[in-house]
Amino acid sequence: VRPHAGGRPKAYDYEAMLLTVIEHPSLRNIDPDNHGAETQVMNLIRTCCDPSEAHDNDIPVPEPTKLREFAKKIVAAMKINRSAC
């Protein structure tokens, strides 16, 4: 007997996550060329989206693999945008 994975894959609100961190001062302080930039972005997303007494956000964050893919896209955009200035 094989276990069945239940239901549809979870859908995450990537737009809400992005809007939560886009103007965050900590994001501006991350150097996209430094080793560990993706991890810093992932940690910032978790900090800004997970429930906390510091803010009212409660945005579900995907598992680490999906979150890293999203962070990688943010870091790539940061590199492009910062080199254009």
PDB file of N, CA and C in Angstrom:
ATOM      1  N   VAL A   1       0.858  -1.167   0.000  1.00  0.00           N
ATOM      2  CA  VAL A   1       0.000   0.000   0.000  1.00  0.00           C
ATOM      3  C   VAL A   1       0.906   1.232   0.000  1.00  0.00           C
ATOM      4  N   ARG A   2       0.638   2.121  -0.955  1.00  0.00           N
ATOM      5  CA  ARG A   2       1.442   3.341  -1.068  1.00  0.00           C
ATOM      6  C   ARG A   2       0.674   4.512  -0.453  1.00  0.00           C
ATOM      7  N   PRO A   3       1.380   5.336   0.299  1.00  0.00           N
ATOM      8  CA  PRO A   3       0.698   6.504   0.849  1.00  0.00           C
ATOM      9  C   PRO A   3       0.378   7.500  -0.269  1.00  0.00           C
ATOM     10  N   HIS A   4      -0.706   8.190  -0.141  1.00  0.00           N
ATOM     11  CA  HIS A   4      -1.119   9.165  -1.138  1.00  0.00           C
ATOM     12  C   HIS A   4      -0.837  10.572  -0.628  1.00  0.00           C
ATOM     13  N   ALA A   5      -0.257  11.369  -1.502  1.00  0.00           N
ATOM     14  CA  ALA A   5      -0.085  12.780  -1.163  1.00  0.00           C
ATOM     15  C   ALA A   5      -1.453  13.438  -1.274  1.00  0.00           C
ATOM     16  N   GLY A   6      -1.808  14.214  -0.301  1.00  0.00           N
ATOM     17  CA  GLY A   6      -3.155  14.769  -0.278  1.00  0.00           C
ATOM     18  C   GLY A   6      -3.312  16.069  -1.029  1.00  0.00           C
ATOM     19  N   GLY A   7      -4.313  16.123  -1.867  1.00  0.00           N
ATOM     20  CA  GLY A   7      -4.765  17.364  -2.471  1.00  0.00           C
ATOM     21  C   GLY A   7      -3.849  17.997  -3.495  1.00  0.00           C
ATOM     22  N   ARG A   8      -4.245  19.216  -3.850  1.00  0.00           N
ATOM     23  CA  ARG A   8      -3.485  19.995  -4.822  1.00  0.00           C
ATOM     24  C   ARG A   8      -2.228  20.551  -4.175  1.00  0.00           C
ATOM     25  N   PRO A   9      -1.251  20.888  -4.996  1.00  0.00           N
ATOM     26  CA  PRO A   9      -0.075  21.564  -4.436  1.00  0.00           C
ATOM     27  C   PRO A   9      -0.494  22.915  -3.862  1.00  0.00           C
ATOM     28  N   LYS A  10       0.183  23.328  -2.812  1.00  0.00           N
ATOM     29  CA  LYS A  10      -0.140  24.600  -2.192  1.00  0.00           C
ATOM     30  C   LYS A  10       0.211  25.754  -3.129  1.00  0.00           C
ATOM     31  N   ALA A  11      -0.618  26.763  -3.125  1.00  0.00           N
ATOM     32  CA  ALA A  11      -0.353  27.970  -3.898  1.00  0.00           C
ATOM     33  C   ALA A  11       0.120  29.041  -2.915  1.00  0.00           C
ATOM     34  N   TYR A  12       1.198  29.710  -3.265  1.00  0.00           N
ATOM     35  CA  TYR A  12       1.752  30.741  -2.405  1.00  0.00           C
ATOM     36  C   TYR A  12       1.588  32.094  -3.075  1.00  0.00           C
ATOM     37  N   ASP A  13       1.408  33.115  -2.273  1.00  0.00           N
ATOM     38  CA  ASP A  13       1.213  34.462  -2.775  1.00  0.00           C
ATOM     39  C   ASP A  13       2.571  35.146  -2.881  1.00  0.00           C
ATOM     40  N   TYR A  14       3.276  34.840  -3.969  1.00  0.00           N
ATOM     41  CA  TYR A  14       4.613  35.387  -4.179  1.00  0.00           C
ATOM     42  C   TYR A  14       4.564  36.911  -4.322  1.00  0.00           C
ATOM     43  N   GLU A  15       3.489  37.425  -4.907  1.00  0.00           N
ATOM     44  CA  GLU A  15       3.357  38.879  -5.052  1.00  0.00           C
ATOM     45  C   GLU A  15       3.304  39.544  -3.676  1.00  0.00           C
ATOM     46  N   ALA A  16       2.538  38.989  -2.767  1.00  0.00           N
ATOM     47  CA  ALA A  16       2.452  39.552  -1.415  1.00  0.00           C
ATOM     48  C   ALA A  16       3.801  39.483  -0.706  1.00  0.00           C
ATOM     49  N   MET A  17       4.518  38.372  -0.900  1.00  0.00           N
ATOM     50  CA  MET A  17       5.849  38.248  -0.296  1.00  0.00           C
ATOM     51  C   MET A  17       6.776  39.324  -0.840  1.00  0.00           C
ATOM     52  N   LEU A  18       6.761  39.513  -2.156  1.00  0.00           N
ATOM     53  CA  LEU A  18       7.629  40.500  -2.785  1.00  0.00           C
ATOM     54  C   LEU A  18       7.279  41.914  -2.319  1.00  0.00           C
ATOM     55  N   LEU A  19       5.998  42.228  -2.272  1.00  0.00           N
ATOM     56  CA  LEU A  19       5.583  43.564  -1.839  1.00  0.00           C
ATOM     57  C   LEU A  19       5.948  43.826  -0.379  1.00  0.00           C
ATOM     58  N   THR A  20       6.023  42.784   0.407  1.00  0.00           N
ATOM     59  CA  THR A  20       6.383  42.926   1.816  1.00  0.00           C
ATOM     60  C   THR A  20       7.854  43.291   1.987  1.00  0.00           C
ATOM     61  N   VAL A  21       8.723  42.783   1.119  1.00  0.00           N
ATOM     62  CA  VAL A  21      10.172  43.016   1.300  1.00  0.00           C
ATOM     63  C   VAL A  21      10.760  44.053   0.341  1.00  0.00           C
ATOM     64  N   ILE A  22      10.034  44.461  -0.684  1.00  0.00           N
ATOM     65  CA  ILE A  22      10.621  45.253  -1.765  1.00  0.00           C
ATOM     66  C   ILE A  22      11.267  46.561  -1.286  1.00  0.00           C
ATOM     67  N   GLU A  23      10.665  47.255  -0.345  1.00  0.00           N
ATOM     68  CA  GLU A  23      11.234  48.508   0.145  1.00  0.00           C
ATOM     69  C   GLU A  23      11.804  48.377   1.553  1.00  0.00           C
ATOM     70  N   HIS A  24      11.991  47.147   1.998  1.00  0.00           N
ATOM     71  CA  HIS A  24      12.522  46.922   3.344  1.00  0.00           C
ATOM     72  C   HIS A  24      13.986  47.371   3.392  1.00  0.00           C
ATOM     73  N   PRO A  25      14.374  48.131   4.413  1.00  0.00           N
ATOM     74  CA  PRO A  25      15.770  48.599   4.500  1.00  0.00           C
ATOM     75  C   PRO A  25      16.787  47.457   4.482  1.00  0.00           C
ATOM     76  N   SER A  26      16.429  46.335   5.053  1.00  0.00           N
ATOM     77  CA  SER A  26      17.368  45.202   5.080  1.00  0.00           C
ATOM     78  C   SER A  26      17.640  44.665   3.681  1.00  0.00           C
ATOM     79  N   LEU A  27      16.662  44.741   2.787  1.00  0.00           N
ATOM     80  CA  LEU A  27      16.876  44.278   1.416  1.00  0.00           C
ATOM     81  C   LEU A  27      17.884  45.175   0.715  1.00  0.00           C
ATOM     82  N   ARG A  28      17.797  46.484   0.962  1.00  0.00           N
ATOM     83  CA  ARG A  28      18.752  47.418   0.350  1.00  0.00           C
ATOM     84  C   ARG A  28      20.167  47.174   0.847  1.00  0.00           C
ATOM     85  N   ASN A  29      20.297  46.622   2.057  1.00  0.00           N
ATOM     86  CA  ASN A  29      21.621  46.372   2.632  1.00  0.00           C
ATOM     87  C   ASN A  29      22.244  45.066   2.158  1.00  0.00           C
ATOM     88  N   ILE A  30      21.489  44.237   1.462  1.00  0.00           N
ATOM     89  CA  ILE A  30      22.023  42.962   0.960  1.00  0.00           C
ATOM     90  C   ILE A  30      22.778  43.220  -0.335  1.00  0.00           C
ATOM     91  N   ASP A  31      24.025  42.773  -0.380  1.00  0.00           N
ATOM     92  CA  ASP A  31      24.828  42.890  -1.597  1.00  0.00           C
ATOM     93  C   ASP A  31      24.589  41.634  -2.429  1.00  0.00           C
ATOM     94  N   PRO A  32      23.939  41.784  -3.586  1.00  0.00           N
ATOM     95  CA  PRO A  32      23.607  40.595  -4.384  1.00  0.00           C
ATOM     96  C   PRO A  32      24.822  39.853  -4.930  1.00  0.00           C
ATOM     97  N   ASP A  33      25.985  40.489  -4.900  1.00  0.00           N
ATOM     98  CA  ASP A  33      27.200  39.825  -5.389  1.00  0.00           C
ATOM     99  C   ASP A  33      27.904  39.019  -4.309  1.00  0.00           C
ATOM    100  N   ASN A  34      27.488  39.185  -3.064  1.00  0.00           N
ATOM    101  CA  ASN A  34      28.112  38.447  -1.966  1.00  0.00           C
ATOM    102  C   ASN A  34      27.570  37.031  -1.861  1.00  0.00           C
ATOM    103  N   HIS A  35      28.451  36.135  -1.443  1.00  0.00           N
ATOM    104  CA  HIS A  35      28.044  34.762  -1.156  1.00  0.00           C
ATOM    105  C   HIS A  35      27.020  34.803  -0.023  1.00  0.00           C
ATOM    106  N   GLY A  36      25.947  34.094  -0.172  1.00  0.00           N
ATOM    107  CA  GLY A  36      24.927  34.032   0.871  1.00  0.00           C
ATOM    108  C   GLY A  36      23.804  35.040   0.690  1.00  0.00           C
ATOM    109  N   ALA A  37      23.804  35.774  -0.422  1.00  0.00           N
ATOM    110  CA  ALA A  37      22.752  36.769  -0.655  1.00  0.00           C
ATOM    111  C   ALA A  37      21.381  36.099  -0.716  1.00  0.00           C
ATOM    112  N   GLU A  38      21.298  34.941  -1.367  1.00  0.00           N
ATOM    113  CA  GLU A  38      20.012  34.240  -1.460  1.00  0.00           C
ATOM    114  C   GLU A  38      19.497  33.851  -0.078  1.00  0.00           C
ATOM    115  N   THR A  39      20.392  33.366   0.759  1.00  0.00           N
ATOM    116  CA  THR A  39      20.000  32.976   2.118  1.00  0.00           C
ATOM    117  C   THR A  39      19.539  34.188   2.910  1.00  0.00           C
ATOM    118  N   GLN A  40      20.205  35.318   2.735  1.00  0.00           N
ATOM    119  CA  GLN A  40      19.791  36.539   3.418  1.00  0.00           C
ATOM    120  C   GLN A  40      18.394  36.963   2.965  1.00  0.00           C
ATOM    121  N   VAL A  41      18.128  36.867   1.676  1.00  0.00           N
ATOM    122  CA  VAL A  41      16.808  37.210   1.151  1.00  0.00           C
ATOM    123  C   VAL A  41      15.761  36.237   1.701  1.00  0.00           C
ATOM    124  N   MET A  42      16.083  34.957   1.732  1.00  0.00           N
ATOM    125  CA  MET A  42      15.151  33.962   2.284  1.00  0.00           C
ATOM    126  C   MET A  42      14.813  34.278   3.741  1.00  0.00           C
ATOM    127  N   ASN A  43      15.829  34.600   4.518  1.00  0.00           N
ATOM    128  CA  ASN A  43      15.607  34.909   5.930  1.00  0.00           C
ATOM    129  C   ASN A  43      14.766  36.169   6.090  1.00  0.00           C
ATOM    130  N   LEU A  44      15.003  37.162   5.237  1.00  0.00           N
ATOM    131  CA  LEU A  44      14.217  38.390   5.289  1.00  0.00           C
ATOM    132  C   LEU A  44      12.755  38.111   4.956  1.00  0.00           C
ATOM    133  N   ILE A  45      12.525  37.289   3.946  1.00  0.00           N
ATOM    134  CA  ILE A  45      11.147  36.937   3.583  1.00  0.00           C
ATOM    135  C   ILE A  45      10.454  36.250   4.756  1.00  0.00           C
ATOM    136  N   ARG A  46      11.138  35.299   5.368  1.00  0.00           N
ATOM    137  CA  ARG A  46      10.544  34.605   6.527  1.00  0.00           C
ATOM    138  C   ARG A  46      10.234  35.592   7.652  1.00  0.00           C
ATOM    139  N   THR A  47      11.180  36.486   7.929  1.00  0.00           N
ATOM    140  CA  THR A  47      11.009  37.464   9.005  1.00  0.00           C
ATOM    141  C   THR A  47       9.829  38.390   8.733  1.00  0.00           C
ATOM    142  N   CYS A  48       9.682  38.816   7.497  1.00  0.00           N
ATOM    143  CA  CYS A  48       8.624  39.773   7.144  1.00  0.00           C
ATOM    144  C   CYS A  48       7.260  39.119   6.959  1.00  0.00           C
ATOM    145  N   CYS A  49       7.222  37.850   6.608  1.00  0.00           N
ATOM    146  CA  CYS A  49       5.952  37.203   6.273  1.00  0.00           C
ATOM    147  C   CYS A  49       5.383  36.352   7.392  1.00  0.00           C
ATOM    148  N   ASP A  50       6.226  35.747   8.198  1.00  0.00           N
ATOM    149  CA  ASP A  50       5.730  34.915   9.287  1.00  0.00           C
ATOM    150  C   ASP A  50       5.062  35.783  10.342  1.00  0.00           C
ATOM    151  N   PRO A  51       4.056  35.254  11.030  1.00  0.00           N
ATOM    152  CA  PRO A  51       3.387  36.035  12.070  1.00  0.00           C
ATOM    153  C   PRO A  51       4.373  36.513  13.133  1.00  0.00           C
ATOM    154  N   SER A  52       4.160  37.743  13.586  1.00  0.00           N
ATOM    155  CA  SER A  52       5.051  38.322  14.582  1.00  0.00           C
ATOM    156  C   SER A  52       4.323  39.439  15.307  1.00  0.00           C
ATOM    157  N   GLU A  53       4.767  39.754  16.502  1.00  0.00           N
ATOM    158  CA  GLU A  53       4.202  40.894  17.224  1.00  0.00           C
ATOM    159  C   GLU A  53       4.682  42.204  16.616  1.00  0.00           C
ATOM    160  N   ALA A  54       5.752  42.168  15.817  1.00  0.00           N
ATOM    161  CA  ALA A  54       6.315  43.373  15.217  1.00  0.00           C
ATOM    162  C   ALA A  54       5.499  43.863  14.016  1.00  0.00           C
ATOM    163  N   HIS A  55       4.672  42.983  13.435  1.00  0.00           N
ATOM    164  CA  HIS A  55       3.861  43.354  12.273  1.00  0.00           C
ATOM    165  C   HIS A  55       2.619  42.478  12.202  1.00  0.00           C
ATOM    166  N   ASP A  56       1.718  42.845  11.304  1.00  0.00           N
ATOM    167  CA  ASP A  56       0.447  42.112  11.175  1.00  0.00           C
ATOM    168  C   ASP A  56       0.464  41.071  10.060  1.00  0.00           C
ATOM    169  N   ASN A  57       1.588  40.867   9.409  1.00  0.00           N
ATOM    170  CA  ASN A  57       1.650  39.947   8.276  1.00  0.00           C
ATOM    171  C   ASN A  57       1.536  38.498   8.735  1.00  0.00           C
ATOM    172  N   ASP A  58       0.873  37.729   7.932  1.00  0.00           N
ATOM    173  CA  ASP A  58       0.788  36.278   8.121  1.00  0.00           C
ATOM    174  C   ASP A  58       0.648  35.673   6.732  1.00  0.00           C
ATOM    175  N   ILE A  59       1.742  35.735   5.983  1.00  0.00           N
ATOM    176  CA  ILE A  59       1.760  35.263   4.603  1.00  0.00           C
ATOM    177  C   ILE A  59       2.462  33.913   4.580  1.00  0.00           C
ATOM    178  N   PRO A  60       1.789  32.851   4.142  1.00  0.00           N
ATOM    179  CA  PRO A  60       2.435  31.539   4.105  1.00  0.00           C
ATOM    180  C   PRO A  60       3.692  31.556   3.224  1.00  0.00           C
ATOM    181  N   VAL A  61       4.759  30.982   3.739  1.00  0.00           N
ATOM    182  CA  VAL A  61       6.043  30.926   3.038  1.00  0.00           C
ATOM    183  C   VAL A  61       6.268  29.485   2.579  1.00  0.00           C
ATOM    184  N   PRO A  62       6.712  29.301   1.333  1.00  0.00           N
ATOM    185  CA  PRO A  62       6.917  27.934   0.835  1.00  0.00           C
ATOM    186  C   PRO A  62       8.095  27.226   1.496  1.00  0.00           C
ATOM    187  N   GLU A  63       8.201  25.945   1.203  1.00  0.00           N
ATOM    188  CA  GLU A  63       9.302  25.154   1.730  1.00  0.00           C
ATOM    189  C   GLU A  63      10.625  25.711   1.185  1.00  0.00           C
ATOM    190  N   PRO A  64      11.757  25.391   1.827  1.00  0.00           N
ATOM    191  CA  PRO A  64      13.044  25.995   1.473  1.00  0.00           C
ATOM    192  C   PRO A  64      13.431  25.912  -0.004  1.00  0.00           C
ATOM    193  N   THR A  65      13.137  24.808  -0.677  1.00  0.00           N
ATOM    194  CA  THR A  65      13.524  24.683  -2.083  1.00  0.00           C
ATOM    195  C   THR A  65      12.803  25.720  -2.941  1.00  0.00           C
ATOM    196  N   LYS A  66      11.512  25.845  -2.774  1.00  0.00           N
ATOM    197  CA  LYS A  66      10.730  26.829  -3.543  1.00  0.00           C
ATOM    198  C   LYS A  66      11.101  28.251  -3.135  1.00  0.00           C
ATOM    199  N   LEU A  67      11.338  28.445  -1.836  1.00  0.00           N
ATOM    200  CA  LEU A  67      11.709  29.770  -1.361  1.00  0.00           C
ATOM    201  C   LEU A  67      13.064  30.189  -1.936  1.00  0.00           C
ATOM    202  N   ARG A  68      13.996  29.246  -2.048  1.00  0.00           N
ATOM    203  CA  ARG A  68      15.316  29.568  -2.620  1.00  0.00           C
ATOM    204  C   ARG A  68      15.167  29.958  -4.092  1.00  0.00           C
ATOM    205  N   GLU A  69      14.308  29.278  -4.837  1.00  0.00           N
ATOM    206  CA  GLU A  69      14.076  29.643  -6.237  1.00  0.00           C
ATOM    207  C   GLU A  69      13.571  31.084  -6.335  1.00  0.00           C
ATOM    208  N   PHE A  70      12.656  31.450  -5.441  1.00  0.00           N
ATOM    209  CA  PHE A  70      12.105  32.799  -5.424  1.00  0.00           C
ATOM    210  C   PHE A  70      13.191  33.808  -5.033  1.00  0.00           C
ATOM    211  N   ALA A  71      13.976  33.476  -4.017  1.00  0.00           N
ATOM    212  CA  ALA A  71      15.059  34.364  -3.575  1.00  0.00           C
ATOM    213  C   ALA A  71      16.095  34.549  -4.679  1.00  0.00           C
ATOM    214  N   LYS A  72      16.361  33.495  -5.429  1.00  0.00           N
ATOM    215  CA  LYS A  72      17.315  33.573  -6.541  1.00  0.00           C
ATOM    216  C   LYS A  72      16.837  34.583  -7.588  1.00  0.00           C
ATOM    217  N   LYS A  73      15.536  34.591  -7.860  1.00  0.00           N
ATOM    218  CA  LYS A  73      14.973  35.551  -8.815  1.00  0.00           C
ATOM    219  C   LYS A  73      15.088  36.979  -8.286  1.00  0.00           C
ATOM    220  N   ILE A  74      14.863  37.155  -6.993  1.00  0.00           N
ATOM    221  CA  ILE A  74      14.980  38.489  -6.396  1.00  0.00           C
ATOM    222  C   ILE A  74      16.420  38.975  -6.478  1.00  0.00           C
ATOM    223  N   VAL A  75      17.371  38.112  -6.155  1.00  0.00           N
ATOM    224  CA  VAL A  75      18.785  38.492  -6.209  1.00  0.00           C
ATOM    225  C   VAL A  75      19.192  38.836  -7.642  1.00  0.00           C
ATOM    226  N   ALA A  76      18.720  38.068  -8.610  1.00  0.00           N
ATOM    227  CA  ALA A  76      19.025  38.366 -10.016  1.00  0.00           C
ATOM    228  C   ALA A  76      18.463  39.731 -10.410  1.00  0.00           C
ATOM    229  N   ALA A  77      17.257  40.037  -9.981  1.00  0.00           N
ATOM    230  CA  ALA A  77      16.654  41.341 -10.276  1.00  0.00           C
ATOM    231  C   ALA A  77      17.428  42.463  -9.586  1.00  0.00           C
ATOM    232  N   MET A  78      17.878  42.217  -8.366  1.00  0.00           N
ATOM    233  CA  MET A  78      18.678  43.213  -7.653  1.00  0.00           C
ATOM    234  C   MET A  78      19.953  43.529  -8.419  1.00  0.00           C
ATOM    235  N   LYS A  79      20.605  42.496  -8.940  1.00  0.00           N
ATOM    236  CA  LYS A  79      21.850  42.714  -9.708  1.00  0.00           C
ATOM    237  C   LYS A  79      21.577  43.567 -10.942  1.00  0.00           C
ATOM    238  N   ILE A  80      20.517  43.249 -11.661  1.00  0.00           N
ATOM    239  CA  ILE A  80      20.179  44.001 -12.874  1.00  0.00           C
ATOM    240  C   ILE A  80      19.831  45.453 -12.519  1.00  0.00           C
ATOM    241  N   ASN A  81      18.959  45.622 -11.540  1.00  0.00           N
ATOM    242  CA  ASN A  81      18.507  46.963 -11.174  1.00  0.00           C
ATOM    243  C   ASN A  81      19.617  47.833 -10.624  1.00  0.00           C
ATOM    244  N   ARG A  82      20.486  47.253  -9.830  1.00  0.00           N
ATOM    245  CA  ARG A  82      21.565  48.056  -9.234  1.00  0.00           C
ATOM    246  C   ARG A  82      22.656  48.386 -10.223  1.00  0.00           C
ATOM    247  N   SER A  83      22.836  47.550 -11.245  1.00  0.00           N
ATOM    248  CA  SER A  83      23.853  47.862 -12.254  1.00  0.00           C
ATOM    249  C   SER A  83      23.342  48.900 -13.239  1.00  0.00           C
ATOM    250  N   ALA A  84      22.034  49.091 -13.300  1.00  0.00           N
ATOM    251  CA  ALA A  84      21.428  50.060 -14.236  1.00  0.00           C
ATOM    252  C   ALA A  84      21.532  51.482 -13.692  1.00  0.00           C
ATOM    253  N   CYS A  85      21.764  51.624 -12.390  1.00  0.00           N
ATOM    254  CA  CYS A  85      21.784  52.971 -11.787  1.00  0.00           C
ATOM    255  C   CYS A  85      23.101  53.666 -12.017  1.00  0.00           C
TER     256      CYS A  85
END
